Every structure is written in structure tokens, then in C-alpha cells.
mmCIF file of C-alpha atoms and ligand atoms in Angstrom:
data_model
loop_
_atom_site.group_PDB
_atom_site.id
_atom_site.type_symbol
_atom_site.label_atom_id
_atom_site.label_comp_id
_atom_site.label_asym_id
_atom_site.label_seq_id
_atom_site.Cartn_x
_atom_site.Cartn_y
_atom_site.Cartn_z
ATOM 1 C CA UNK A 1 72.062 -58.993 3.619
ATOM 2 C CA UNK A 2 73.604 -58.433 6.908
ATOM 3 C CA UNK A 3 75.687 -55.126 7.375
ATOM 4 C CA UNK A 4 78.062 -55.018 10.090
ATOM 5 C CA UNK A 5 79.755 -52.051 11.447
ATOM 6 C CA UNK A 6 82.461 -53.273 8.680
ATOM 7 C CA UNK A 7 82.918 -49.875 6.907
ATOM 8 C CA UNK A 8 81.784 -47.607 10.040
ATOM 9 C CA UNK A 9 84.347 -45.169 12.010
ATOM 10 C CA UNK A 10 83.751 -43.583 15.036
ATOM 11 C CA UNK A 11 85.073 -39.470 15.399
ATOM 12 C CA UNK A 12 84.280 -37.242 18.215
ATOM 13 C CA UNK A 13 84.069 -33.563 15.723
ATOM 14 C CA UNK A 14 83.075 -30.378 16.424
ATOM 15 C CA UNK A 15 79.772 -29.075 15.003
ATOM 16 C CA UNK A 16 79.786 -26.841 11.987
ATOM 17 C CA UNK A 17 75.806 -25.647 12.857
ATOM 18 C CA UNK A 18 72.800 -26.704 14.757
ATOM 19 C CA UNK A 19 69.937 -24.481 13.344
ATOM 20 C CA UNK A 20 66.647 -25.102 14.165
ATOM 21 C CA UNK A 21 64.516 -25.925 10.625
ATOM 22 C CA UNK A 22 61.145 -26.386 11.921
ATOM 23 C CA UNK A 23 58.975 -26.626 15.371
ATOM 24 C CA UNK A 24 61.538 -28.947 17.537
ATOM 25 C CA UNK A 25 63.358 -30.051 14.547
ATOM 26 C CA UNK A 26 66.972 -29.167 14.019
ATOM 27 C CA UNK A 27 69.327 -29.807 11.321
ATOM 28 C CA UNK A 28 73.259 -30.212 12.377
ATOM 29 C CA UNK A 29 76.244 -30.442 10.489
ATOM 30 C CA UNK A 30 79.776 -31.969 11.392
ATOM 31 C CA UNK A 31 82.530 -32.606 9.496
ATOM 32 C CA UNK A 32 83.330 -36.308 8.941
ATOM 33 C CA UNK A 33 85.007 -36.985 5.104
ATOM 34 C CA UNK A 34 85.632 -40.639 5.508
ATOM 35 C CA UNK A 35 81.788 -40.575 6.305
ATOM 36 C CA UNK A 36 80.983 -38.556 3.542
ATOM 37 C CA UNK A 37 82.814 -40.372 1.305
ATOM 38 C CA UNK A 38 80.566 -43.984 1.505
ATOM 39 C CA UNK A 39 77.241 -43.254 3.390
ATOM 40 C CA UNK A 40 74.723 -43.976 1.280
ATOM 41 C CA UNK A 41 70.731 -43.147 1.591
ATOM 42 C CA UNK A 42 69.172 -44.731 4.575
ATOM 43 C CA UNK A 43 71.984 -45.572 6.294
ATOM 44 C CA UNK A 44 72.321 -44.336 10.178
ATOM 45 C CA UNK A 45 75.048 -43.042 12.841
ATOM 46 C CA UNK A 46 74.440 -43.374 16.435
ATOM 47 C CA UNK A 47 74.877 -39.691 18.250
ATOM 48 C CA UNK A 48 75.907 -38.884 21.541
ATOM 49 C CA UNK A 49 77.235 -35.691 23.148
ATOM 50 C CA UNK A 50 80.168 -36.747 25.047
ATOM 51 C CA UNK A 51 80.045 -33.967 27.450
ATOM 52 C CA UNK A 52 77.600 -35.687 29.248
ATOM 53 C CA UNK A 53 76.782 -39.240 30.962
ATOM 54 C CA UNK A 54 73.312 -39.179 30.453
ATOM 55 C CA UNK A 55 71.970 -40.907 27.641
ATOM 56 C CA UNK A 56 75.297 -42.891 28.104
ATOM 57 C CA UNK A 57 73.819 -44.586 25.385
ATOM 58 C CA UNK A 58 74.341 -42.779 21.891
ATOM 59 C CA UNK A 59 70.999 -43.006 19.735
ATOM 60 C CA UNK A 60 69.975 -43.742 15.632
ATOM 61 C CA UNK A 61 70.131 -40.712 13.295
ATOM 62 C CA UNK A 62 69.265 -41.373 10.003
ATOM 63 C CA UNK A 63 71.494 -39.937 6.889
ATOM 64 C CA UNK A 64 69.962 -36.783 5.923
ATOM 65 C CA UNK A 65 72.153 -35.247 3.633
ATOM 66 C CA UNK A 66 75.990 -35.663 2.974
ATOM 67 C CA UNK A 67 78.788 -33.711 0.831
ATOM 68 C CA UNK A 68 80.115 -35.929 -2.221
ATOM 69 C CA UNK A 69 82.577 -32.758 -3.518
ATOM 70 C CA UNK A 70 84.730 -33.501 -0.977
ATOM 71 C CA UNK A 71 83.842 -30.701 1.637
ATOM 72 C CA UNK A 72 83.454 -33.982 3.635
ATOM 73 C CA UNK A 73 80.020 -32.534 5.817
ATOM 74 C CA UNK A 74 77.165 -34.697 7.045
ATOM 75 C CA UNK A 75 73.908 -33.386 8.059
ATOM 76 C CA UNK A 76 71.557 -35.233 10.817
ATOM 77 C CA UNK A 77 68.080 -33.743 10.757
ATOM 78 C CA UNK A 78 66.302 -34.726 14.659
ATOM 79 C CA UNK A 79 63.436 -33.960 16.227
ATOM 80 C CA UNK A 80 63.395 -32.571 19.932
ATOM 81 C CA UNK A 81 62.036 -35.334 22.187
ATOM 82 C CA UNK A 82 63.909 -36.632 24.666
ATOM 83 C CA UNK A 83 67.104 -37.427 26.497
ATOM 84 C CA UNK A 84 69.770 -37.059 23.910
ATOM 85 C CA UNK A 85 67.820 -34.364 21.314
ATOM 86 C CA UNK A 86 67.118 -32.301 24.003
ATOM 87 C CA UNK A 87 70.529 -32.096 24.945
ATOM 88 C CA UNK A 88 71.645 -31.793 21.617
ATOM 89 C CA UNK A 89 69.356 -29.407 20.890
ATOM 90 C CA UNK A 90 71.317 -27.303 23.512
ATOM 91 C CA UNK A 91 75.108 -27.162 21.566
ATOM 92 C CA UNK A 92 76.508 -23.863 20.488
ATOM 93 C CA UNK A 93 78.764 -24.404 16.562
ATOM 94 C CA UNK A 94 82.264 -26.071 18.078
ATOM 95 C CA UNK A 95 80.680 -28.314 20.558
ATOM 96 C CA UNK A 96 81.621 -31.575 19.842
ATOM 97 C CA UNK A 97 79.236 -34.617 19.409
ATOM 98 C CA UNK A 98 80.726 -38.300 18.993
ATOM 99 C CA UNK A 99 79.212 -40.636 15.777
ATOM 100 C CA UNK A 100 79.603 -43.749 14.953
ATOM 101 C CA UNK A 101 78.922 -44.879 11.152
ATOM 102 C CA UNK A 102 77.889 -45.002 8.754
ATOM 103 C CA UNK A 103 75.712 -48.297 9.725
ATOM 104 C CA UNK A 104 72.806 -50.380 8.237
ATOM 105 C CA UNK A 105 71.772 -51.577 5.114
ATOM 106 C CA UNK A 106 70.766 -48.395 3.073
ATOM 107 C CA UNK A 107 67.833 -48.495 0.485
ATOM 108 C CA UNK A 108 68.661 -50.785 -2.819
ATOM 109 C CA UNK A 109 68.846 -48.473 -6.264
ATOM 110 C CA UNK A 110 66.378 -50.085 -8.012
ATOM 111 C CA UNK A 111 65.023 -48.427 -11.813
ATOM 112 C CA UNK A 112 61.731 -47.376 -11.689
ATOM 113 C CA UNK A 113 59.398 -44.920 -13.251
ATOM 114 C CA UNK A 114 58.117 -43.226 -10.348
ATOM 115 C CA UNK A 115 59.320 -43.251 -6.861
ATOM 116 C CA UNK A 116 57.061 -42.858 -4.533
ATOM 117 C CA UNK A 117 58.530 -41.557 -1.055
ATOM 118 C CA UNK A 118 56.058 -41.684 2.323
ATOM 119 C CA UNK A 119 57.100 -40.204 5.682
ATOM 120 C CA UNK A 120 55.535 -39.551 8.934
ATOM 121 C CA UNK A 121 57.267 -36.916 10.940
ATOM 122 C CA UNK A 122 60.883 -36.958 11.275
ATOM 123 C CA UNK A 123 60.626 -39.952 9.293
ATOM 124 C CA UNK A 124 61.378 -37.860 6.491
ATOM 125 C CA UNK A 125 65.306 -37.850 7.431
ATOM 126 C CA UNK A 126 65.834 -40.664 4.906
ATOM 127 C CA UNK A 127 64.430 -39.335 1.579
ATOM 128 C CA UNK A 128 66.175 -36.464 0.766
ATOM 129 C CA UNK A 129 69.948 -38.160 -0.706
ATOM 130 C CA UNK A 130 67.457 -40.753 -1.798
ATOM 131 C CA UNK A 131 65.606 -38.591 -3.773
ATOM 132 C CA UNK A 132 68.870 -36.476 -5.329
ATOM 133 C CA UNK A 133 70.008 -40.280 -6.154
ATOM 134 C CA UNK A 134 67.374 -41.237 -7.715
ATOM 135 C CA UNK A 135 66.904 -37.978 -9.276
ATOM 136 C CA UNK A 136 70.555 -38.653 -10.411
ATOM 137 C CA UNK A 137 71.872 -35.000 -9.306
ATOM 138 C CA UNK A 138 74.126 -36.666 -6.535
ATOM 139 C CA UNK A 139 75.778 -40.016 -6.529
ATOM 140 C CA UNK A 140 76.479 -41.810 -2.795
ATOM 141 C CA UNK A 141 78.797 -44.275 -1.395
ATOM 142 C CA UNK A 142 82.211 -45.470 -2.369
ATOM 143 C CA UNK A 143 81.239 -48.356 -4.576
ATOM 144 C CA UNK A 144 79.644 -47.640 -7.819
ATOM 145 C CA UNK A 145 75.665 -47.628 -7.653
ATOM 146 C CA UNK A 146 73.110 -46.461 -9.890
ATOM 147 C CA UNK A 147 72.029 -43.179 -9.943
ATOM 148 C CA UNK A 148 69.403 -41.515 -11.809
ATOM 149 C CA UNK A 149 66.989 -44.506 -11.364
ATOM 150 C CA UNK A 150 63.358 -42.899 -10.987
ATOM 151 C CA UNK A 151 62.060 -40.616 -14.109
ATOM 152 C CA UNK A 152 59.675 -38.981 -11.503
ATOM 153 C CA UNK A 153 59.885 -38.901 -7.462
ATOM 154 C CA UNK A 154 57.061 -38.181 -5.568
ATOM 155 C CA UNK A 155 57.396 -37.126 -1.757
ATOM 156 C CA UNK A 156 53.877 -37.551 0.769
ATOM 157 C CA UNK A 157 55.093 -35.796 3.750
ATOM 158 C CA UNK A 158 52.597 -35.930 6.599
ATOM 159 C CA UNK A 159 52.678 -33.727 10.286
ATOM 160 C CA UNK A 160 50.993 -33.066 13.172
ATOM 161 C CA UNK A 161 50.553 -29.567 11.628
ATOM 162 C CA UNK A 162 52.625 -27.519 9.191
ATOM 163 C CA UNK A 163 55.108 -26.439 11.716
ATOM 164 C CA UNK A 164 56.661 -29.498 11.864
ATOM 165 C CA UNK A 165 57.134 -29.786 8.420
ATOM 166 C CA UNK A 166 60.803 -29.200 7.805
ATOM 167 C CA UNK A 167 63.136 -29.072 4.814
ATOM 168 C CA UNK A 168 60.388 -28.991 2.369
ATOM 169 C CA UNK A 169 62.870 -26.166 -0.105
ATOM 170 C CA UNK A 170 65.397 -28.767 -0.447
ATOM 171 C CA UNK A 171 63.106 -31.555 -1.024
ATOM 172 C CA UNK A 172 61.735 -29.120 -3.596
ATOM 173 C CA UNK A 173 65.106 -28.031 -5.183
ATOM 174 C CA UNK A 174 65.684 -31.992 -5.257
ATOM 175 C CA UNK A 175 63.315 -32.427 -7.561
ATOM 176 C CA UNK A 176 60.466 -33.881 -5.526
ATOM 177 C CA UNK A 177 56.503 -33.090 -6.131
ATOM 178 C CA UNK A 178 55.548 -32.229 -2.532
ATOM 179 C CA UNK A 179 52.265 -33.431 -1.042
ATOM 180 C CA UNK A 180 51.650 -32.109 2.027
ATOM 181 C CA UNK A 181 49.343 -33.743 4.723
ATOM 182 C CA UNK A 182 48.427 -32.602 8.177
ATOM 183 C CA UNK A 183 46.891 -33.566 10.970
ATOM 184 C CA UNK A 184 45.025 -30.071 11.525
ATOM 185 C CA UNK A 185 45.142 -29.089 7.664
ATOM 186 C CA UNK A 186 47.508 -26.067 8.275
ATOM 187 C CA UNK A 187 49.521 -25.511 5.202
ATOM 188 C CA UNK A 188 53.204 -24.511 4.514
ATOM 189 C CA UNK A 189 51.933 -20.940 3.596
ATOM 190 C CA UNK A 190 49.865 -20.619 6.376
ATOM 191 C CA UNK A 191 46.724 -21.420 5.109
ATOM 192 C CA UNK A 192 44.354 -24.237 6.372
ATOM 193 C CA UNK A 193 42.796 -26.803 3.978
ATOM 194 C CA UNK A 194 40.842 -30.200 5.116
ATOM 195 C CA UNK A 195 43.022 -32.079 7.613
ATOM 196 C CA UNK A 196 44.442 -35.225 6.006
ATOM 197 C CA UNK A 197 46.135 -38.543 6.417
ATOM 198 C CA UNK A 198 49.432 -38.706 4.597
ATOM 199 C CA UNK A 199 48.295 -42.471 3.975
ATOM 200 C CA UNK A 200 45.222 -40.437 1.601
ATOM 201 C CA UNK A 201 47.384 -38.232 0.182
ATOM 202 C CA UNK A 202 49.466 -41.748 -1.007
ATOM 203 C CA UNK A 203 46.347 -43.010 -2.330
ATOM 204 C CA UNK A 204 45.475 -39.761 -4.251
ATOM 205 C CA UNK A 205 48.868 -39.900 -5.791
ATOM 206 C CA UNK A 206 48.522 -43.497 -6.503
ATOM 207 C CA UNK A 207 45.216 -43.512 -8.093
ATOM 208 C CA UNK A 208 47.060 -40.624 -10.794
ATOM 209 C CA UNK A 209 49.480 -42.976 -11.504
ATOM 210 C CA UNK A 210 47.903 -45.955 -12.052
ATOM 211 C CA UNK A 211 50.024 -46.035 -15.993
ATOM 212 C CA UNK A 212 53.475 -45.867 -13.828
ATOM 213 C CA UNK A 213 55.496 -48.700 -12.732
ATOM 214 C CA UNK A 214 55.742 -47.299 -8.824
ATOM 215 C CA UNK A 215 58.189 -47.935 -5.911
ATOM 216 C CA UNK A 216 57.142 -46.560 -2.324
ATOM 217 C CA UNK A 217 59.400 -46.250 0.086
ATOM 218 C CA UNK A 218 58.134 -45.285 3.674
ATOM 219 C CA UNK A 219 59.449 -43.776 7.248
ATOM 220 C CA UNK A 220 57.908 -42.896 10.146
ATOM 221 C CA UNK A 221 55.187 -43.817 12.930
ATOM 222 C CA UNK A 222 55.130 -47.633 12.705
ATOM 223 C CA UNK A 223 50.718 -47.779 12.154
ATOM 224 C CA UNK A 224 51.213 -45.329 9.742
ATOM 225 C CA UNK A 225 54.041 -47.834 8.053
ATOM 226 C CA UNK A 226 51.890 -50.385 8.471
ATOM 227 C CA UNK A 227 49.205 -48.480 6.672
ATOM 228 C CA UNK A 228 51.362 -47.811 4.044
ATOM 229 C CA UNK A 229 52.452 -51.902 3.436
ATOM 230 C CA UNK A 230 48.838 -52.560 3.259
ATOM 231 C CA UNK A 231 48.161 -49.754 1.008
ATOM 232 C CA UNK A 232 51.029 -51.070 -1.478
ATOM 233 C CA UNK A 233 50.699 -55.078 -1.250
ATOM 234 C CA UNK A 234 47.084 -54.415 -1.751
ATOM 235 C CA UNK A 235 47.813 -52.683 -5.435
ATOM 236 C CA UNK A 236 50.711 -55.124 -5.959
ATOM 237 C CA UNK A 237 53.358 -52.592 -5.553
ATOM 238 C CA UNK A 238 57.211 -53.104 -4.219
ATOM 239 C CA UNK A 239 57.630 -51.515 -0.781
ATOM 240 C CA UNK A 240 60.811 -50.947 1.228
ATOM 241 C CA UNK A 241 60.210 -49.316 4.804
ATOM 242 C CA UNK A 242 62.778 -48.112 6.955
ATOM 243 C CA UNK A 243 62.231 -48.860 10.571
ATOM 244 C CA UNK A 244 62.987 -46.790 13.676
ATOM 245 C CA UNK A 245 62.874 -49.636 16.235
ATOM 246 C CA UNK A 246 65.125 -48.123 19.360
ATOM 247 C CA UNK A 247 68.634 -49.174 19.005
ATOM 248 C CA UNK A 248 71.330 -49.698 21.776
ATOM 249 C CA UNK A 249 74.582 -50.237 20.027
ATOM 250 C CA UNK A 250 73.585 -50.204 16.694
ATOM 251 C CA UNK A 251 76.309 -52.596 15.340
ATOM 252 C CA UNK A 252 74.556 -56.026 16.031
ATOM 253 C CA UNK A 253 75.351 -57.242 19.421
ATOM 254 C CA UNK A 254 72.905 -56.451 22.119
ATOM 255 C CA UNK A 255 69.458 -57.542 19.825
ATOM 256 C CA UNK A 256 66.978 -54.565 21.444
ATOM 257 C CA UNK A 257 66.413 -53.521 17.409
ATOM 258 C CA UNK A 258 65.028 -56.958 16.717
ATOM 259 C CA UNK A 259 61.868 -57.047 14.220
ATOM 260 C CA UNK A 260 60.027 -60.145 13.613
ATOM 261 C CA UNK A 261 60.617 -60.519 9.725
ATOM 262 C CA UNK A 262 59.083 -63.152 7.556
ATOM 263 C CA UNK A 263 55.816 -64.654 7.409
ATOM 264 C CA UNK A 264 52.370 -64.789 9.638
ATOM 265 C CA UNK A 265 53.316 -68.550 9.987
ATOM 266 C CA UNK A 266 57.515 -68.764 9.680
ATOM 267 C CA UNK A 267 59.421 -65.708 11.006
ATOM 268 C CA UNK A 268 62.211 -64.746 12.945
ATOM 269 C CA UNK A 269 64.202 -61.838 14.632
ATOM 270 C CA UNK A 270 66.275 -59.690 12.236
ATOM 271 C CA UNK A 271 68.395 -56.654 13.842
ATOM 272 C CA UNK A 272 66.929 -53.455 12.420
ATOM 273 C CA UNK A 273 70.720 -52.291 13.201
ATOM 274 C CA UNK A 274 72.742 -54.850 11.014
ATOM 275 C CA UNK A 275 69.795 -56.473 8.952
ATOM 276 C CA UNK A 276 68.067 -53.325 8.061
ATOM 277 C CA UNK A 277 66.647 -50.906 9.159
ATOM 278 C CA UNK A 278 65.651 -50.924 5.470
ATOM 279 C CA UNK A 279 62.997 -53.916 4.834
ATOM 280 C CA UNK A 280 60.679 -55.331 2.018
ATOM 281 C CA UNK A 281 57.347 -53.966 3.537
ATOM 282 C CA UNK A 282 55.897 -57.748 2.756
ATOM 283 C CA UNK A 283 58.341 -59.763 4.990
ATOM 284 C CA UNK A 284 57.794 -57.495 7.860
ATOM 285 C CA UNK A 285 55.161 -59.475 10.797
ATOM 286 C CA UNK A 286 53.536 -56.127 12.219
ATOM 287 C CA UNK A 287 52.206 -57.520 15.143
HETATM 288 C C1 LIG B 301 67.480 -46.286 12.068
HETATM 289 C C2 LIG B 301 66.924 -45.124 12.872
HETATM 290 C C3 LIG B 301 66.991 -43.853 12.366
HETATM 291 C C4 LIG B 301 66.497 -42.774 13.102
HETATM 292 N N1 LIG B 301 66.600 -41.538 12.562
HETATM 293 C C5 LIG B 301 66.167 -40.473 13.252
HETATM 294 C C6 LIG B 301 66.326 -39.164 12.714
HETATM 295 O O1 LIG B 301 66.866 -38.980 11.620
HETATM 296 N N2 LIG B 301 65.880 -38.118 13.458
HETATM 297 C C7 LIG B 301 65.295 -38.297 14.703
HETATM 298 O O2 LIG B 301 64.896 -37.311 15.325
HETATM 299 N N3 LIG B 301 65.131 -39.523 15.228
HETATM 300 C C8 LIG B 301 65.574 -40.612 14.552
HETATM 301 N N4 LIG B 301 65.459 -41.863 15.111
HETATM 302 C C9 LIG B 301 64.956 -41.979 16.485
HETATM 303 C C10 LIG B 301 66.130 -41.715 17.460
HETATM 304 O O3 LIG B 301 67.039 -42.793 17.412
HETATM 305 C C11 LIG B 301 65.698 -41.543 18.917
HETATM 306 O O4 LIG B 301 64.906 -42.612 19.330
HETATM 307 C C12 LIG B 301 64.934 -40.269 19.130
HETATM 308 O O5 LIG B 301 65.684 -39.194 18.638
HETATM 309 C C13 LIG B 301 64.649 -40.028 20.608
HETATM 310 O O6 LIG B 301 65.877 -40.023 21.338
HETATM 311 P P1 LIG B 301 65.967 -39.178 22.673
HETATM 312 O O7 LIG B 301 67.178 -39.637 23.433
HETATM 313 O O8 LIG B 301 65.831 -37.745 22.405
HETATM 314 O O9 LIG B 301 64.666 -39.649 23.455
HETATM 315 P P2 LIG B 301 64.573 -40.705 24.644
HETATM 316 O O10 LIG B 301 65.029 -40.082 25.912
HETATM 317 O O11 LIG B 301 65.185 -41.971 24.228
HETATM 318 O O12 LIG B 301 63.003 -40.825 24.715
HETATM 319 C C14 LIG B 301 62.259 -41.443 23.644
HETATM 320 C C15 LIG B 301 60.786 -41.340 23.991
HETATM 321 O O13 LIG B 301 60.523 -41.900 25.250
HETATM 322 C C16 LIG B 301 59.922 -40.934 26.102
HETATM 323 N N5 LIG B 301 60.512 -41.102 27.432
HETATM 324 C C17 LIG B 301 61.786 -40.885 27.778
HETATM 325 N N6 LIG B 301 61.977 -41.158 29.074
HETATM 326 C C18 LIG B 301 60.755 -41.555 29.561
HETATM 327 C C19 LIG B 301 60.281 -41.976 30.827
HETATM 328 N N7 LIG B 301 61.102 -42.045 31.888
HETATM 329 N N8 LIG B 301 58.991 -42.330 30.936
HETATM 330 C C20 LIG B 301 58.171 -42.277 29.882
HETATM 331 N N9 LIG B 301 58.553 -41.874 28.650
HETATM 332 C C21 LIG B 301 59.820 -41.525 28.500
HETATM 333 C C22 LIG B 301 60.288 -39.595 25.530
HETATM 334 O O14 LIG B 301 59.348 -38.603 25.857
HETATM 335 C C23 LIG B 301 60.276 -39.913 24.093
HETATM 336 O O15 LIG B 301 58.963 -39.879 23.588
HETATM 337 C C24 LIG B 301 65.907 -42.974 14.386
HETATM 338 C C25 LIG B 301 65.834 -44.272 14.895
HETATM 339 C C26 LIG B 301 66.337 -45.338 14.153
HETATM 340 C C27 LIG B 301 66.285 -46.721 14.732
HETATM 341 S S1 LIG B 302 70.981 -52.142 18.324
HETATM 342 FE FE1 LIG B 302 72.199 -53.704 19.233
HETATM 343 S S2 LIG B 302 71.782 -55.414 17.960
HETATM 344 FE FE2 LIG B 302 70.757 -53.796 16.971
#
């Protein structure tokens, strides 16, 4: 499926909030209803802050969570890294930041008994309005999709160290069981336990559920993705991974996004922007 900018606006709104969640992570909220109204989980917006030249180029924020009530708010969650988060990371309530969106292909509702969500970092951005769809406490977009699809969603959250972890009461109150991984085995209560992969903490959960009919979906560091794939094709399970390849314009033209998508011996480029940046985990080449 290839999704052009076909339903995206572009609004240059003020900001609502810009709190800081967790160690350089912030969440920010604008108000954007026509947004609101059809984003659905895994889409994108591309972000600049038009006060300044420089990125001139806006960048990819995933969906992270989105009014359907009709308060019309959208919330970007980003980590503090660079060019444009750092200078993001710098705007007072009222300052305005441009978007464009929403953009991509989104994640496919598809009925399963347990979901199985994997994420790397601020790779989590994705999973929480997947998780309250699937859960079937919010419903997304403007067409009618299923909601309410997983009996049981699972959420492997790995970090450098607990710091980073961010947003883990509303992936809670979402219904989500939490496994936590880290690098340095710091825990959310401040505790420290054996350091651990969030790839292990997917195979602990797996080898639980070996009864369920599973789905993983997976964000983050691309080894760790590729981990993942392995991981699932391996145990014959259906995996959809959401890449973060750098995008320029985000709407199809300038091909920086491209991923080579198909087989070992017979693939091709595919814009992350307009063909995914959601992809069956088997098509993807990974090197
Ligand atoms: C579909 C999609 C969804 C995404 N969702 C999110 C999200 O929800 N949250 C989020 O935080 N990010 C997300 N990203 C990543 C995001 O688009 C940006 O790439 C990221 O925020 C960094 O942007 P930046 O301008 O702050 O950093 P940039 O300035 O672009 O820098 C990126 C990296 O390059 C390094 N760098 C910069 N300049 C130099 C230099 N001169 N020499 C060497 N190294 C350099 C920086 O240190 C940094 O590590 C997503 C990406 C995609 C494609
Ligand atoms: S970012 Fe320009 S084609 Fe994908």
C-alpha cells in the first residue's frame, strides 16, 4: 500500500505543553482537530520550529497519543538529540511549532490473542494508541477500523538505563504488562536487577506464551529490530516493524527514507515515508 500525503494538513499551532517525561525525553502537545480526527497508530508528522532556519528541514515524529473526544490534541513524545529536539526542547507553552500530517501507512488491526509490543528507546512512541486500540478503550482514524483486537498486550520496553524509560503509567493504565529491560539493570523504582536485553526479555515472554496465537510489533535501534525479525520468523510468528530511517520530506518525493524491501535475491527500494514506515519484518533486506 502506498500512502501519500493524501489526507495530511499542514498547521503552524501553538503548543499546549512541552514537559519533560524522562532523561532527554519530552512529551508535547498542540492542538490540531483535523489531525486528531484520522491519525491512526504508527502514523508520523514531520516537526519543525519555524522560528528558526536551522534544521530547515522539519523531522519524523511518530503518533504518540491523540484526543478522539473531540478536544482535538496530539501528543509527540521525542528524545533530545540533535538539531531540531534540542531546539524544541527549548519552547516555552504558546510557542508555535509547524506539522505536517498525519503521514505513512499506520500499523494494520489485525485479531490476535496476544500482542506482543517491542521497543528500543524512543522507539516506544508508536505503541501506546496501538495498545488502547487494540485494548479497544480508544478507537483511531476517520474510517471505521477494528478495535479491541488483542485479548492480552504485552509491552518489552528496553533503555540504556531506567531514566530513559518514559511513559511507563500510561502504558500501564492502557492496559499493557510492562517488561522492563536495561542496559545497566536499574529499575523504574530505583532498584538494580541483572542488566538485560529487551530482545531476552521478548524471549522470556515468548517462551510463557507458547499456547497464544502472538503478533510482535517492534520500534527502535535498527540491530535490535533486526534481532527482533529473527527472533519472530524463527518461531513462525507475524512481525510488523516500524522503521525510523531519516526522512527529508516525508511525503514521497526526495527517496532519502528508501529501505531495500523484499527478498535476499529480488528486492527493491520502498519509501519508509509513503510505503511504510510500518513493514512485514520478513520482506525487510537488513543489510
Ligand atoms: C517514522 C519516524 C518516526 C520517528 N519518531 C520519532 C519519535 O517519536 N521521537 C523521536 O525522538 N524521534 C523519532 N524519530 C527520529 C526523528 O525523526 C529524528 O531523526 C530525531 O529526533 C533526531 O532529530 P534531530 O534533528 O534532533 O537530530 P539531528 O540533528 O538530525 O541529528 C541526528 C543524529 O546525528 C548526530 N549528528 C548531528 N549532526 C552531526 C554532525 N555534524 N556530525 C556527526 N553527527 C551528527 C546527532 O548527534 C544525532 O545523533 C522518528 C523517525 C522516523 C523516520
Ligand atoms: S522522506 Fe522523501 S521520499 Fe521519503
Amino acid at each position: 500500500m502506498t500512502c501519500f500525503a493524501d489526507t495530511a494538513t499542514s498547521i503552524v499551532t501553538p503548543l499546549v505543553h512541552n514537559q519533560t517525561i524522562a532523561q532527554d525525553t519530552k512529551r508535547m502537545r498542540f492542538h490540531a482537530p483535523e489531525m486528531a480526527a484520522c491519525v491512526i497508530p504508527g502514523q508520523f508528522f514531520m516537526v519543525r520550529n519555524p522560528a528558526g532556519n536551522d534544521p530547515l528541514i522539519g523531522r519524523a515524529l511518530a503518533l504518540y497519543d491523540a484526543a478522539q473526544d473531540g478536544s482535538g490534541w496530539i501528543d509527540l513524545v521525542y528524545l533530545v538529540k540533535g538539531k531540531l529536539t534540542s531546539s524544541l526542547a527549548q519552547l516555552h507553552p504558546g510557542a508555535p511549532v509547524s506539522v505536517w500530517g498525519p503521514l505513512g501507512n499506520g500499523f494494520t488491526p489485525k485479531t490476535t490473542e496476544h500482542l506482543i509490543m517491542v521497543a528500543g528507546g524512543i522507539g516506544q512512541t508508536p505503541f501506546l494508541t496501538l495498545a488502547k486500540e487494540a485494548m479497544g478503550s480508544q478507537a483511531f482514524g476517520k474510517q471505521p477500523r477494528a478495535s479491541g483486537y488483542a485479548s492480552k498486550v504485552s509491552f518489552c520496553y528496553g533503555a540504556r538505563k531506567a531514566s530513559y524509560l518514559a511513559g511507563l503509567d500510561q502504558f500501564e493504565s492502557a492496559g499493557c504488562r510492562l517488561h522492563i529491560a536495561t542496559d545497566d539493570g536499574s529499575r523504574p523504582d530505583g532498584s538494580t536487577a541483572q542488566p538485560q536485553l529487551v530482545t531476552e526479555s521478548l524471549l522470556q515472554v515468548l517462551d510463557a506464551s507458547q499456547a497464544e496465537n502472538c503478533r510482535i510489533v517492534c520500534c527502535g535501534p535498527e540491530p535490535m529490530m533486526e534481532a527482533v525479525a529473527q527472533i519472530a520468523e524463527q518461531r513462525n510468528i507475524e512481525c510488523d516493524v516500524s522503521l525510523e530511517t531519516p526522512m527529508a520530506c516525508g511525503i514521497g518525493l526526495c527517496f532519502t527514507c528508501v529501505a531495500k524491501i523484499g527478498t535476499e535475491a529480488d528486492w527493491d527500494y520502498k519509501r519508509t515515508c509513503v510505503e511504510g514506515p510500518v513493514f512485514d519484518s520478513r520482506s525487510i533486506v537488513w543489510h
